[in-house]
Amino acid sequence: MKRRILLSSAAAFGIALAGMASASDLPPLEQKDSYTVGFAQMESNNPWRIAETKSFHDTAESCGWNLIATDAAGSAAKQVADVDSMIAQGIDVLFLPPREEKPLLPAVMKARAAGIPTFLVDRSVDESVAKPGEHFVSFLGSDFIDQGERAADWLAANFKGEKGVIVELEGTTGSSPANDRKKGFDDRIAQDDRFEIVASQTGDFARDLGRQVMETLLQAHPDVNVVYAHNDEMAIGAIQALELAGRKPGEDILVVSIDGTRDALQAIIDGKMGVTVESSPFFGPLACEVMKRYAAGEEIEPWVQVKDRIFTADNAADHIDEAY
Ligand code: GYE
């Protein structure tokens, strides 16, 4: 009796009791043959994003999705507006790769308020505010801290010189992979006194900006002999800048990166890049599987973790045909 009073008064005042979040707090999803599904992509300016969007389109028919896909062209504000318009169109489910951790919080909260189960794919939001199992169902994606650590570990094991002078090219400011790939790498590198990170600047996960930032940083730090890029597009941009400046990537400067794009695997085969830690864009089949489990009433783990491989000169040639 006492318990019932406590629960009902908590409900009346909208108080969330600690430890009460469960699948039943989330909007339900009916089991049916076809679903109207929203996929609100953030931008399409690189092969990774294009491969991810294609993976959703490729999965649509077999998963019974009537897919509404949008492209926010690199604007968090447009991505929020795209989600608004999907809610207005009556989607059953939302798959959202939030461009940045905080600006996309309103999109998650609005979908929650509209009773639409939301799955975050490939990036997350600020989870101290929007929580899996409560405001969204789950985050489907990689462990970005681990990716940064593995890039650092490869560097520590393969660096031949005495003093490693590192330039870091960061991803989109305020995005979960940029935050975590920086943390994982920087923390590991801080434990090895051969290395110093002399500059760390954003290249917005974009090839052209990566090239421009590298050009500038190379002038300020001509003694750089390691580049750590948070994604392959920026690494390729950096390689272009280095070559233009007469440097020899792979010989006098080590390039380490994350993703596993076709161009990166080719750069590894050509000896210009040392390593890329995988971050797969092929989320369509996983999104389908998790959505079906959710519709069947299963409780979904707060983080559906994707396991990543690592590509080096040892195996890049074996994987280039499946790359994007
Ligand atoms: O590494 C990058 C892309 O969010 C995991 O975003 C993704 C990252 C990926 O633009 O290339």
Coordinates of N, CA, C and O and ligand atoms in Angstrom, one line a residue, residues 42-43 46 48-49 122-123 144 177 181 205 230-231 258-259 279, ligand 1:
M42 N 23.5 13.6 -41.0 CA 24.1 15.0 -40.6 C 24.7 15.7 -41.8 O 24.7 16.9 -41.8
E43 N 25.3 14.9 -42.7 CA 26.1 15.5 -43.8 C 26.4 14.4 -44.8 O 26.3 13.2 -44.5
N46 N 31.5 13.1 -47.2 CA 32.6 12.2 -47.1 C 32.2 10.7 -47.3 O 31.0 10.4 -47.2
W48 N 32.4 8.0 -45.7 CA 31.9 7.3 -44.6 C 30.4 7.6 -44.5 O 29.6 6.7 -44.3
R49 N 30.0 8.9 -44.6 CA 28.6 9.3 -44.4 C 27.8 8.7 -45.6 O 26.6 8.2 -45.4
D122 N 25.9 5.6 -34.6 CA 27.3 6.0 -34.8 C 27.8 7.2 -33.9 O 29.0 7.2 -33.7
R123 N 27.0 8.1 -33.5 CA 27.4 9.1 -32.5 C 26.4 9.2 -31.4 O 25.2 8.9 -31.7
F144 N 34.7 4.8 -28.9 CA 35.7 5.8 -29.5 C 36.9 6.0 -28.6 O 38.0 6.3 -29.1
P177 N 32.5 11.3 -31.1 CA 33.8 10.6 -31.5 C 35.0 11.6 -31.4 O 36.1 11.1 -31.1
R181 N 37.8 10.1 -29.0 CA 39.0 9.7 -29.7 C 40.2 10.6 -29.2 O 41.3 10.1 -29.2
F205 N 36.4 16.7 -39.3 CA 36.3 15.4 -40.0 C 36.3 15.5 -41.5 O 35.8 14.5 -42.2
H230 N 41.6 12.1 -36.4 CA 40.5 11.5 -35.8 C 39.7 10.7 -36.9 O 38.7 10.0 -36.5
N231 N 39.9 11.0 -38.2 CA 39.3 10.1 -39.2 C 40.2 10.1 -40.5 O 41.1 10.9 -40.6
I258 N 41.7 6.7 -38.1 CA 40.6 5.9 -37.7 C 39.5 5.9 -38.8 O 39.3 7.0 -39.4
D259 N 38.9 4.8 -39.1 CA 37.8 4.6 -40.0 C 37.9 3.3 -40.9 O 37.1 2.4 -40.7
S279 N 36.2 1.9 -38.0 CA 34.9 2.4 -37.4 C 33.9 2.2 -38.5 O 33.9 3.0 -39.5
Ligands
GYE1 O1 34.6 8.3 -38.0 C1 33.8 10.0 -39.4 C2 32.5 10.5 -39.6 O2 30.6 9.4 -36.2 C3 31.8 7.4 -36.2 O3 31.9 10.4 -38.3 C4 31.4 8.6 -37.0 C5 32.5 9.4 -37.5 C6 33.5 8.8 -38.5 O4 32.3 11.7 -40.2 O5 34.5 9.7 -40.5

